[in-house]
Structures are given as C-alpha cells and as structure tokens.
Amino acid sequence: MGFISSSHLDSPRPVSYSLFQIRQTAARALAEVSSATQQHDTTWRQIHDWLTDENQVDPAWADVILTCLVPYAQRLRASYDWLTDLASALFAAADFLEGTDQQMADSFQPTHGYAP
C-alpha cells in the first residue's frame, strides 16, 4: 500500500507513495549523504592540517580563518546528520506501514457476505 496524503486540503486527488518508493528514496539519501560526509571529512582534514601547519600559514591568520570555518563545518556536519536521521525515519515509516498493513490483513475476519 504505502502512505497516502492529500496534496492540498481541498484537493480530491490523493498523492500515494509506495513502500518501494519510500525505501528507494531513503536508500538514495543515505548513499548520497554518506558520500558527501566522506568527502567533507577528507576535505576538512586537509584544510585543517594546512591551516595548523605553521610553515604554511601564520598561526594568527589560522586562528582567524578557523574561527570562521569551524562553525561552518559543524553546521554542514549537522546537516549531514539530519539527512541521515531523515533517511532512517523514512525506513522506519515504511516498516511501520508495512507492519500495519500486515496486521490489518492478519486480523481481518470476514463475516458471512462481506468477504473481499
């Protein structure tokens, strides 16, 4: 089945998302955020190493630059963590919906004349 939601409160046509699409989106998000996180970590390590090498950059300038870059890097890392949490929530939602569908199917006891 999947998640069905109206695209607009007045809209008579629902929008439906299959469990496959939900899981596919979550998997793609996890793959992309994993790649981006690895690239970010590698690049940040190179920048940090260069800035903290006294032969490359004057320590006074390095402190000024790091004061600007560290919060940016932390916010970017927090964004990656948020995207990872979102993908995990999508997987959990798909599992919940699938479990609910199965529970409903398992608990349905058709009565005489009302069998599907």
CSV table of C-alpha atoms in Angstrom, one decimal:
chain,number,residue,atom,x,y,z
A,1,MET,CA,0.0,0.0,0.0
A,2,GLY,CA,2.0,3.0,1.2
A,3,PHE,CA,1.4,6.5,2.5
A,4,ILE,CA,-1.5,8.4,1.0
A,5,SER,CA,-1.8,12.1,1.7
A,6,SER,CA,-3.7,14.9,0.0
A,7,SER,CA,-1.5,17.3,-1.9
A,8,HIS,CA,-3.8,20.1,-0.8
A,9,LEU,CA,-6.6,20.2,1.7
A,10,ASP,CA,-9.2,21.0,-0.9
A,11,SER,CA,-7.8,18.5,-3.5
A,12,PRO,CA,-9.9,15.5,-4.2
A,13,ARG,CA,-7.0,13.6,-5.6
A,14,PRO,CA,-4.6,11.9,-3.1
A,15,VAL,CA,-0.9,11.5,-3.5
A,16,SER,CA,0.3,8.0,-2.9
A,17,TYR,CA,3.8,6.8,-2.1
A,18,SER,CA,4.6,3.1,-2.4
A,19,LEU,CA,6.7,1.4,0.2
A,20,PHE,CA,9.2,0.7,-2.5
A,21,GLN,CA,9.5,4.4,-3.4
A,22,ILE,CA,9.9,5.4,0.3
A,23,ARG,CA,12.7,2.8,0.8
A,24,GLN,CA,14.3,3.7,-2.5
A,25,THR,CA,14.4,7.4,-1.6
A,26,ALA,CA,15.8,6.6,1.9
A,27,ALA,CA,18.5,4.4,0.4
A,28,ARG,CA,19.4,7.0,-2.2
A,29,ALA,CA,19.6,9.7,0.5
A,30,LEU,CA,21.8,7.5,2.7
A,31,ALA,CA,24.1,6.8,-0.1
A,32,GLU,CA,24.5,10.4,-1.1
A,33,VAL,CA,24.9,11.7,2.4
A,34,SER,CA,27.5,9.0,3.1
A,35,SER,CA,29.5,10.1,0.1
A,36,ALA,CA,29.1,13.7,0.9
A,37,THR,CA,30.2,13.1,4.5
A,38,GLN,CA,33.3,11.2,3.5
A,39,GLN,CA,34.2,14.0,1.0
A,40,HIS,CA,33.5,16.7,3.6
A,41,ASP,CA,35.7,14.9,6.3
A,42,THR,CA,38.5,14.4,3.8
A,43,THR,CA,38.5,18.0,2.6
A,44,TRP,CA,38.1,19.4,6.1
A,45,ARG,CA,41.0,17.3,7.4
A,46,GLN,CA,43.2,18.7,4.5
A,47,ILE,CA,42.1,22.3,5.2
A,48,HIS,CA,42.6,21.9,9.0
A,49,ASP,CA,46.0,20.3,8.5
A,50,TRP,CA,47.1,23.1,6.1
A,51,LEU,CA,45.9,25.8,8.4
A,52,THR,CA,47.5,24.4,11.5
A,53,ASP,CA,50.9,23.9,9.8
A,54,GLU,CA,52.9,26.8,11.0
A,55,ASN,CA,55.1,26.5,7.9
A,56,GLN,CA,52.1,27.1,5.6
A,57,VAL,CA,50.0,29.7,7.5
A,58,ASP,CA,50.8,32.3,10.2
A,59,PRO,CA,49.1,31.0,13.4
A,60,ALA,CA,47.4,34.3,13.9
A,61,TRP,CA,45.7,34.1,10.5
A,62,ALA,CA,45.0,30.4,11.0
A,63,ASP,CA,43.1,31.3,14.2
A,64,VAL,CA,41.0,33.9,12.4
A,65,ILE,CA,40.2,31.6,9.5
A,66,LEU,CA,39.4,28.6,11.8
A,67,THR,CA,37.1,30.9,13.8
A,68,CYS,CA,35.1,31.3,10.6
A,69,LEU,CA,35.4,27.8,9.2
A,70,VAL,CA,34.8,25.6,12.3
A,71,PRO,CA,31.2,26.7,12.9
A,72,TYR,CA,30.5,26.3,9.2
A,73,ALA,CA,32.0,22.8,9.2
A,74,GLN,CA,29.9,22.0,12.3
A,75,ARG,CA,26.7,23.2,10.7
A,76,LEU,CA,27.4,21.3,7.5
A,77,ARG,CA,28.1,18.1,9.5
A,78,ALA,CA,24.9,18.7,11.5
A,79,SER,CA,23.0,18.9,8.1
A,80,TYR,CA,24.5,15.6,7.1
A,81,ASP,CA,23.5,14.1,10.4
A,82,TRP,CA,19.9,15.4,9.9
A,83,LEU,CA,19.7,13.9,6.5
A,84,THR,CA,20.9,10.6,7.9
A,85,ASP,CA,18.2,10.8,10.5
A,86,LEU,CA,15.6,11.6,7.9
A,87,ALA,CA,16.5,8.6,5.8
A,88,SER,CA,16.4,6.4,8.9
A,89,ALA,CA,12.9,7.8,9.7
A,90,LEU,CA,11.8,7.0,6.1
A,91,PHE,CA,12.9,3.4,6.5
A,92,ALA,CA,11.1,3.2,9.9
A,93,ALA,CA,8.0,4.7,8.4
A,94,ALA,CA,8.0,2.2,5.6
A,95,ASP,CA,8.5,-0.7,8.0
A,96,PHE,CA,5.7,0.7,10.2
A,97,LEU,CA,3.3,1.0,7.3
A,98,GLU,CA,4.2,-2.5,6.0
A,99,GLY,CA,3.7,-3.9,9.5
A,100,THR,CA,0.3,-2.1,9.9
A,101,ASP,CA,-0.9,-3.3,6.6
A,102,GLN,CA,0.1,-6.9,7.5
A,103,GLN,CA,-1.6,-6.6,10.9
A,104,MET,CA,-4.8,-5.4,9.4
A,105,ALA,CA,-4.7,-8.2,6.8
A,106,ASP,CA,-4.0,-10.8,9.5
A,107,SER,CA,-6.7,-9.5,11.9
A,108,PHE,CA,-9.4,-9.2,9.3
A,109,GLN,CA,-12.0,-11.8,9.9
A,110,PRO,CA,-14.6,-11.6,7.1
A,111,THR,CA,-18.2,-12.3,8.1
A,112,HIS,CA,-20.7,-14.0,6.0
A,113,GLY,CA,-21.4,-12.0,2.9
A,114,TYR,CA,-18.6,-9.5,3.4
A,115,ALA,CA,-15.6,-11.4,2.1
A,116,PRO,CA,-13.4,-9.4,-0.2
